[in-house]
Coordinates of C-alpha atoms in Angstrom, one line a residue:
X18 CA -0.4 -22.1 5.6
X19 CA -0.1 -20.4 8.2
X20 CA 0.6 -16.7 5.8
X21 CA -2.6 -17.8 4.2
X22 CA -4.5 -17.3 7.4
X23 CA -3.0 -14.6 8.2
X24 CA -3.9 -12.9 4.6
X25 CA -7.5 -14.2 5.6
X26 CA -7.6 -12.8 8.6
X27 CA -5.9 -9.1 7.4
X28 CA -8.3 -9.2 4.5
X29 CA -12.0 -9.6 6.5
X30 CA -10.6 -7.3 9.1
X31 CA -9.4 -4.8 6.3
X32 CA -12.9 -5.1 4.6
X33 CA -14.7 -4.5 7.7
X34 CA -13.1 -1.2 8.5
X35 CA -13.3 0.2 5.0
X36 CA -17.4 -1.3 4.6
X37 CA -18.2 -0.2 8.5
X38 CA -20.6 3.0 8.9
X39 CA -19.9 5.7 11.2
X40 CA -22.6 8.2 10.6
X41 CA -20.4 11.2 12.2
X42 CA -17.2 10.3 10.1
X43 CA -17.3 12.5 7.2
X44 CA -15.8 11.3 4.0
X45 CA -12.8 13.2 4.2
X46 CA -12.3 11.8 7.6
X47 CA -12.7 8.5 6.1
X48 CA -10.7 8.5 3.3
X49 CA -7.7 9.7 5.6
X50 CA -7.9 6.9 8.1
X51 CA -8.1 4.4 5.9
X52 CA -5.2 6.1 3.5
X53 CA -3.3 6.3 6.8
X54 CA -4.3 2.5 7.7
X55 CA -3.7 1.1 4.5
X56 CA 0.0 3.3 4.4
X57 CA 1.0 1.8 7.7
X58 CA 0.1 -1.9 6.7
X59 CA 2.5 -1.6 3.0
X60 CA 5.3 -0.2 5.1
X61 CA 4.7 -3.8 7.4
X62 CA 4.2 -5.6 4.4
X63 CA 7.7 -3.9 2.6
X64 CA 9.8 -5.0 5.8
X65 CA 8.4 -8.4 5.4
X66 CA 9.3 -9.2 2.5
X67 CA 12.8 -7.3 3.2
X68 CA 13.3 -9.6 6.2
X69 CA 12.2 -12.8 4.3
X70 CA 14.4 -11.8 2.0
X71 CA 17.5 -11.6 4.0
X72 CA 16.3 -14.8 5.8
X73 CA 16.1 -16.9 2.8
X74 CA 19.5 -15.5 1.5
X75 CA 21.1 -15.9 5.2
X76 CA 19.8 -19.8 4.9
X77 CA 21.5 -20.3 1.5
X78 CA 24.6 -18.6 2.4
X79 CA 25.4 -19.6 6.0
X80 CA 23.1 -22.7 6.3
X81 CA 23.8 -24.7 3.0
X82 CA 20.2 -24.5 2.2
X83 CA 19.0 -25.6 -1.2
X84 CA 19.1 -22.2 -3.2
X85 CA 16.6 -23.4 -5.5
X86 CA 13.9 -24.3 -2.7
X87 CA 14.4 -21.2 -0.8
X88 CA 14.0 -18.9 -3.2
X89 CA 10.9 -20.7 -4.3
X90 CA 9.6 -20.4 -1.0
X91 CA 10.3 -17.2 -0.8
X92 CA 8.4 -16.1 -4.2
X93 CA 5.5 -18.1 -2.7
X94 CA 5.6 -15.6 0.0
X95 CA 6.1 -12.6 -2.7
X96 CA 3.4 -13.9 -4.4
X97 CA 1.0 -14.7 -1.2
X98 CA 1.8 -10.8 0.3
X99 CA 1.8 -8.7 -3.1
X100 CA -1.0 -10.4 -4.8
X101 CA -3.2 -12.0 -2.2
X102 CA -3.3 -8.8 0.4
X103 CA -1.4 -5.8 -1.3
X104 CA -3.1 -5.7 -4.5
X105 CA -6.6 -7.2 -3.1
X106 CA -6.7 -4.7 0.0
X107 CA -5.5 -2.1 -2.5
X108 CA -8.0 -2.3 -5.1
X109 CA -11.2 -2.6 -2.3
X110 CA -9.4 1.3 -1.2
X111 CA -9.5 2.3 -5.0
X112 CA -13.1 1.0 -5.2
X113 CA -14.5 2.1 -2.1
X114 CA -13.0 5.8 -2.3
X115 CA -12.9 5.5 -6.7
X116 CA -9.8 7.1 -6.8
X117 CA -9.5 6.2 -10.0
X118 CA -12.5 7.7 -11.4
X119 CA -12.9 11.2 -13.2
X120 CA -15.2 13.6 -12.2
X121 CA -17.8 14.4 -9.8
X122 CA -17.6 10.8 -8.8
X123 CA -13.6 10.8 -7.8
X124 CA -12.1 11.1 -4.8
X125 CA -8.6 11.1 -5.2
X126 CA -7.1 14.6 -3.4
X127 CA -3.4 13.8 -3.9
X128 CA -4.1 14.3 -7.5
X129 CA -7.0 16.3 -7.5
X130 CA -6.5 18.8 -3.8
X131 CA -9.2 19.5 -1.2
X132 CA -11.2 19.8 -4.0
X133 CA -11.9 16.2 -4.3
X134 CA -14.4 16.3 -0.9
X135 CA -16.5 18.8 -2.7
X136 CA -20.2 17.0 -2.4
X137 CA -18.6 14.6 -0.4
X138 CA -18.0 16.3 2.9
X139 CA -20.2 19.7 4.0
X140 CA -16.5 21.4 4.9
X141 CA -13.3 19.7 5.3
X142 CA -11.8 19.4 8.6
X143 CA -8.4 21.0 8.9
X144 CA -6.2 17.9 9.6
X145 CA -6.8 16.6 6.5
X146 CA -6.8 19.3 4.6
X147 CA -3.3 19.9 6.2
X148 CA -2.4 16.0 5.8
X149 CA -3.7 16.5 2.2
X150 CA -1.0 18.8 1.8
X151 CA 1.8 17.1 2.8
X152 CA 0.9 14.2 1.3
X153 CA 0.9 16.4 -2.2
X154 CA 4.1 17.9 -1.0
X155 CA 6.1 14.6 -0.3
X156 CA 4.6 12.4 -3.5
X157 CA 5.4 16.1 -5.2
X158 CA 8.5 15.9 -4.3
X159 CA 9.5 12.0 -5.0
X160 CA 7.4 12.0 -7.8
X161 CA 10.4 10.3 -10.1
X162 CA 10.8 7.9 -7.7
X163 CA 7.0 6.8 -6.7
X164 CA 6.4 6.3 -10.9
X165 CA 9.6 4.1 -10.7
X166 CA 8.3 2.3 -8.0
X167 CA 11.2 2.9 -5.8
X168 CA 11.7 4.7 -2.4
X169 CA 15.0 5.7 -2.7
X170 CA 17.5 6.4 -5.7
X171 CA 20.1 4.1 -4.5
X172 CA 20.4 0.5 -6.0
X173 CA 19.1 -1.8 -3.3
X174 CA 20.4 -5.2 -3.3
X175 CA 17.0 -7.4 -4.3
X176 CA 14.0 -4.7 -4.7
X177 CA 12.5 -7.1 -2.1
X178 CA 14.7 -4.6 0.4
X179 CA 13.9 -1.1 -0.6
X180 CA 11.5 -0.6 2.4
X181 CA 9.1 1.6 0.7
X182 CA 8.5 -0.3 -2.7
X183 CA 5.0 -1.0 -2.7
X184 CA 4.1 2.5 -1.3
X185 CA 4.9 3.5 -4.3
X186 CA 3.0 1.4 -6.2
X187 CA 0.5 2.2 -3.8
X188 CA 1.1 6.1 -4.4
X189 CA 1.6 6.1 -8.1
X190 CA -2.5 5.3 -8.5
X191 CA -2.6 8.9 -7.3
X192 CA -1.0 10.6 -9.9
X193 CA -2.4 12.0 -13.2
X194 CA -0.8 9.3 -16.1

């Protein structure tokens, strides 16, 4: 219950900050902060589930918990984090931003460069056209392991540990399938 309201809670605030106006934030500006915001709250989400993983295992083994009912509650919480806030929260970025989308319309500059501002933003600022960059450079870089879903290439106990998981779930919507 209490993860629920929490979701809730995570979910309106989420919504608010991507629906709020600011008439000086350009959309480049926008679509940064909320990339960035969104980024920071996966990574929390990831070492969530890591450390309810390891809890639920450290019950089993060194508590004599029932296996079977932890690991239930634990895919209750899987199931509460990755569908109820990763995917929801997700898809309201994809649908505010349409990353997704083709042409004129798109806005999805890890696949598409600066570029995708153009009609968007009069000019865009140099941060993000330098966070852009890296951002092109790193998923560039890991592409094989963001389309795997995976933030590193060694073999992770439970992929409920591999801290970076569902960034790359996040980060393989950016890329040209």
């Amino acid at each position: 219950m209490l993860q629920q309201r929490r979701i809730r809670l995570v979910l309106k605030d989420w919504g608010s900050m991507i629906w709020a106006t600011n008439p000086s934030a350009t959309k480049d500006k926008e679509w940064a902060i909320a990339f960035s915001v969104f980024l920071i709250l996966i990574l929390v989400m990831d070492k969530t589930l890591g450390a309810a993983y390891y809890f639920c295992e450290g019950r089993i083994k060194h508590h004599g918990h029932q296996a079977s009912t932890e690991r239930e509650l634990f895919q209750d919480l899987v199931r509460l984090t990755q569908k109820e806030l990763f995917d929801r929260c997700k898809e309201i970025f994809h649908w505010k931003f349409k990353t997704r989308k083709g042409g004129k319309e798109a806005c999805n500059p890890i696949r598409d460069g600066i570029d995708a501002f153009q009609g968007k933003s009069k000019t865009v600022d140099h941060d993000v056209v330098r966070f852009v960059g890296e951002l092109q450079h790193v998923v560039g870089e890991y592409e094989q392991d963001v389309r795997l879903h995976r933030s590193s290439g060694r073999d992770e106990e439970s992929e409920y540990t591999d801290g970076g998981r569902l960034a790359c779930v996040f980060l393989d919507d950016f890329l040209s399938h």
